[in-house]
Amino acid sequence: MFNIWKFFSSKGWMFWKRRRHLVTFLAFLGFFNIYTLRVTLNVAVVAMTSFYPVALDNGTVVQIQDFNWDSKTRAVVLSSFFWGYVCTQILGGWLGARLGGSRVFGFGIFVTALLTVFSPPLARVNVYLLVATRVVQGFFEGGTYPCLQALWARWAPPQERTLMVGVAFSGVPVGTVLGLQITGLIGSYLGWSAMFYFTGAVGLAWVFAFWLIVKDDPGKDPHISEHELKYIRDSIGNSETEFNSVPVKYPWKKIATSIPIWAIIVANFCNTWTHYTVLNQLPTYMNDVFGFDLKQNGLLTSLPYIMMGITMHFCGGLSDWLQNKNVLTTTQVRKLFICGAYIGQGTFLFLAGRSQTPQGVILSLIGSVGLESLALTSYYCNTLDLAPRQASVLFGLSNTAGSLSGIISPLLAGFIVTDKSAEQWPIVFYTSSCIALSGALFYGIFGSAERMSWSVEEEQARQNKHVENN
């Protein structure tokens, strides 16, 4: 049940014979690129602000740095991406539903990759140009997560949905791992500018392949088999005509008063806080407290994400199996995975703050990030459980809250850690621990996977309208 090869092949067919699996694989590569692009600056900022020796004409060796940024300036640079990112979550979900998830997803990564290539020269001109570039990158990438919900709503059968989403989102830890490793190596040998050029070029190459292959609806894919198309249609219960002939309506008053929606919003905020605390701060923390250089940082800070990549596949398969075999209800699965993950993360983050050795910190964060995949595979699908038609916009709403934590977390860390001391850094981990535990409590009480009554009513009204129009 957890064999990923079985997911990508059946009766000797390679995965590209199943177009839904090819879409999943290319979405995986998309998230891989998103996170290699994101971690580039997280690793590069260490090299950009570190001292290195330079020999003068008279033979004197002096220590210089490319950018004399204090902790608060670094915090602004790292958080600026989310200033734009927070603005387009709901818009991205709406555009995904209206224009197609593949177009919005690809265009968001295209702009991010293109601006990544231009980041080094802009940074050398002025730090505020780099900040502005990061804001624009965040603005265009903000719609990538929500808009993909529109793609899953058309391509992912419910009995495979969690696994398909899990496989696609495993591109997050894989991209993080390889991004940390590759950018660290590139920066060590070719300089920090080369990090941006390399990841930007790879991202641009992926965009053109994705746009060429992936269609927004299975019915538009010229290479899909009749058997697979029928299977998807029968499983999801929609046709392309039903999706597009009558626009989706959003009963905002009912959405705003739906407690399960708020449970997803809180879950997203807490998960994003812990995720970006580790992602943004770990390279700097290992350098400040333990004196790790760029290559050491790239290796050790990638270990938590290796664990996340492994557990992501396992968790998606386990979730679908528990539901398909009626071992647990969908609501019970969502609560078990999300609450269990946050309780474990809170515990491990507390231990990371207490650890006095690099090995202890890394082991604690391996546990924390590894457990994150339990929550990711569940709350990414939760909006599809509650309201499939509105899922992309609802996920955009929850990811807006998550984006706010991505802004606040590095800024708070920058104000807490002002002198790079080992005494100040644990406060960052203790804060994240409390937030994770609070998320477990809230979702455990209010979370649900039952279809919202207003979503059923809206779907019935759309179907009636479709019948009237024809």
mmCIF file of N, CA, C and O in Angstrom, residues 285-286 290 292 296 300 303-304 351-352 355-367:
data_model
loop_
_atom_site.group_PDB
_atom_site.id
_atom_site.type_symbol
_atom_site.label_atom_id
_atom_site.label_comp_id
_atom_site.label_asym_id
_atom_site.label_seq_id
_atom_site.Cartn_x
_atom_site.Cartn_y
_atom_site.Cartn_z
ATOM 1 N N TYR A 285 21.516 29.939 12.291
ATOM 2 C CA TYR A 285 21.717 29.423 13.646
ATOM 3 C C TYR A 285 22.957 28.545 13.736
ATOM 4 O O TYR A 285 23.785 28.694 14.655
ATOM 5 N N MET A 286 23.117 27.634 12.785
ATOM 6 C CA MET A 286 24.275 26.737 12.815
ATOM 7 C C MET A 286 25.578 27.510 12.620
ATOM 8 O O MET A 286 26.627 27.138 13.149
ATOM 9 N N PHE A 290 27.400 27.413 16.215
ATOM 10 C CA PHE A 290 28.365 26.313 16.103
ATOM 11 C C PHE A 290 29.464 26.570 15.071
ATOM 12 O O PHE A 290 30.336 25.729 14.875
ATOM 13 N N PHE A 292 29.411 26.746 11.742
ATOM 14 C CA PHE A 292 29.413 25.896 10.552
ATOM 15 C C PHE A 292 29.569 26.759 9.304
ATOM 16 O O PHE A 292 28.900 27.800 9.162
ATOM 17 N N GLN A 296 29.233 22.843 5.286
ATOM 18 C CA GLN A 296 28.686 22.114 6.422
ATOM 19 C C GLN A 296 27.206 22.436 6.613
ATOM 20 O O GLN A 296 26.402 21.560 6.918
ATOM 21 N N LEU A 300 24.227 19.529 6.725
ATOM 22 C CA LEU A 300 23.509 19.221 7.956
ATOM 23 C C LEU A 300 22.089 19.780 7.975
ATOM 24 O O LEU A 300 21.172 19.132 8.466
ATOM 25 N N LEU A 303 19.371 17.547 6.346
ATOM 26 C CA LEU A 303 18.982 16.259 6.917
ATOM 27 C C LEU A 303 17.514 16.220 7.375
ATOM 28 O O LEU A 303 16.836 15.216 7.136
ATOM 29 N N PRO A 304 16.985 17.259 8.041
ATOM 30 C CA PRO A 304 15.563 17.203 8.405
ATOM 31 C C PRO A 304 14.643 17.028 7.203
ATOM 32 O O PRO A 304 13.602 16.359 7.295
ATOM 33 N N LEU A 351 12.962 20.467 22.418
ATOM 34 C CA LEU A 351 14.230 19.770 22.630
ATOM 35 C C LEU A 351 15.370 20.439 21.853
ATOM 36 O O LEU A 351 16.511 20.478 22.320
ATOM 37 N N ALA A 352 15.052 20.968 20.652
ATOM 38 C CA ALA A 352 16.084 21.670 19.876
ATOM 39 C C ALA A 352 16.587 22.889 20.624
ATOM 40 O O ALA A 352 17.786 23.204 20.613
ATOM 41 N N SER A 355 18.975 21.705 23.367
ATOM 42 C CA SER A 355 20.183 20.983 22.973
ATOM 43 C C SER A 355 21.407 21.888 22.990
ATOM 44 O O SER A 355 21.334 23.057 22.601
ATOM 45 N N GLN A 356 22.524 21.324 23.413
ATOM 46 C CA GLN A 356 23.777 22.072 23.514
ATOM 47 C C GLN A 356 24.786 21.670 22.438
ATOM 48 O O GLN A 356 25.872 22.234 22.371
ATOM 49 N N THR A 357 24.444 20.702 21.614
ATOM 50 C CA THR A 357 25.372 20.216 20.592
ATOM 51 C C THR A 357 24.707 20.293 19.229
ATOM 52 O O THR A 357 23.470 20.218 19.124
ATOM 53 N N PRO A 358 25.490 20.429 18.140
ATOM 54 C CA PRO A 358 24.887 20.450 16.802
ATOM 55 C C PRO A 358 24.165 19.156 16.474
ATOM 56 O O PRO A 358 23.140 19.160 15.796
ATOM 57 N N GLN A 359 24.703 18.023 16.962
ATOM 58 C CA GLN A 359 24.061 16.744 16.707
ATOM 59 C C GLN A 359 22.672 16.691 17.355
ATOM 60 O O GLN A 359 21.705 16.207 16.755
ATOM 61 N N GLY A 360 22.584 17.199 18.588
ATOM 62 C CA GLY A 360 21.297 17.208 19.268
ATOM 63 C C GLY A 360 20.272 18.086 18.573
ATOM 64 O O GLY A 360 19.099 17.726 18.449
ATOM 65 N N VAL A 361 20.715 19.260 18.101
ATOM 66 C CA VAL A 361 19.815 20.165 17.391
ATOM 67 C C VAL A 361 19.311 19.516 16.106
ATOM 68 O O VAL A 361 18.099 19.512 15.823
ATOM 69 N N ILE A 362 20.229 18.965 15.327
ATOM 70 C CA ILE A 362 19.846 18.375 14.045
ATOM 71 C C ILE A 362 18.917 17.183 14.247
ATOM 72 O O ILE A 362 17.906 17.032 13.538
ATOM 73 N N LEU A 363 19.200 16.322 15.233
ATOM 74 C CA LEU A 363 18.336 15.171 15.494
ATOM 75 C C LEU A 363 16.928 15.621 15.901
ATOM 76 O O LEU A 363 15.930 15.038 15.470
ATOM 77 N N SER A 364 16.857 16.658 16.722
ATOM 78 C CA SER A 364 15.556 17.174 17.133
ATOM 79 C C SER A 364 14.775 17.729 15.945
ATOM 80 O O SER A 364 13.564 17.496 15.807
ATOM 81 N N LEU A 365 15.480 18.453 15.074
ATOM 82 C CA LEU A 365 14.800 19.042 13.918
ATOM 83 C C LEU A 365 14.479 18.012 12.845
ATOM 84 O O LEU A 365 13.534 18.180 12.090
ATOM 85 N N ILE A 366 15.256 16.932 12.790
ATOM 86 C CA ILE A 366 14.893 15.814 11.913
ATOM 87 C C ILE A 366 13.540 15.258 12.346
ATOM 88 O O ILE A 366 12.649 14.997 11.525
ATOM 89 N N GLY A 367 13.370 15.080 13.670
ATOM 90 C CA GLY A 367 12.087 14.604 14.174
ATOM 91 C C GLY A 367 10.958 15.564 13.891
ATOM 92 O O GLY A 367 9.866 15.170 13.471
#
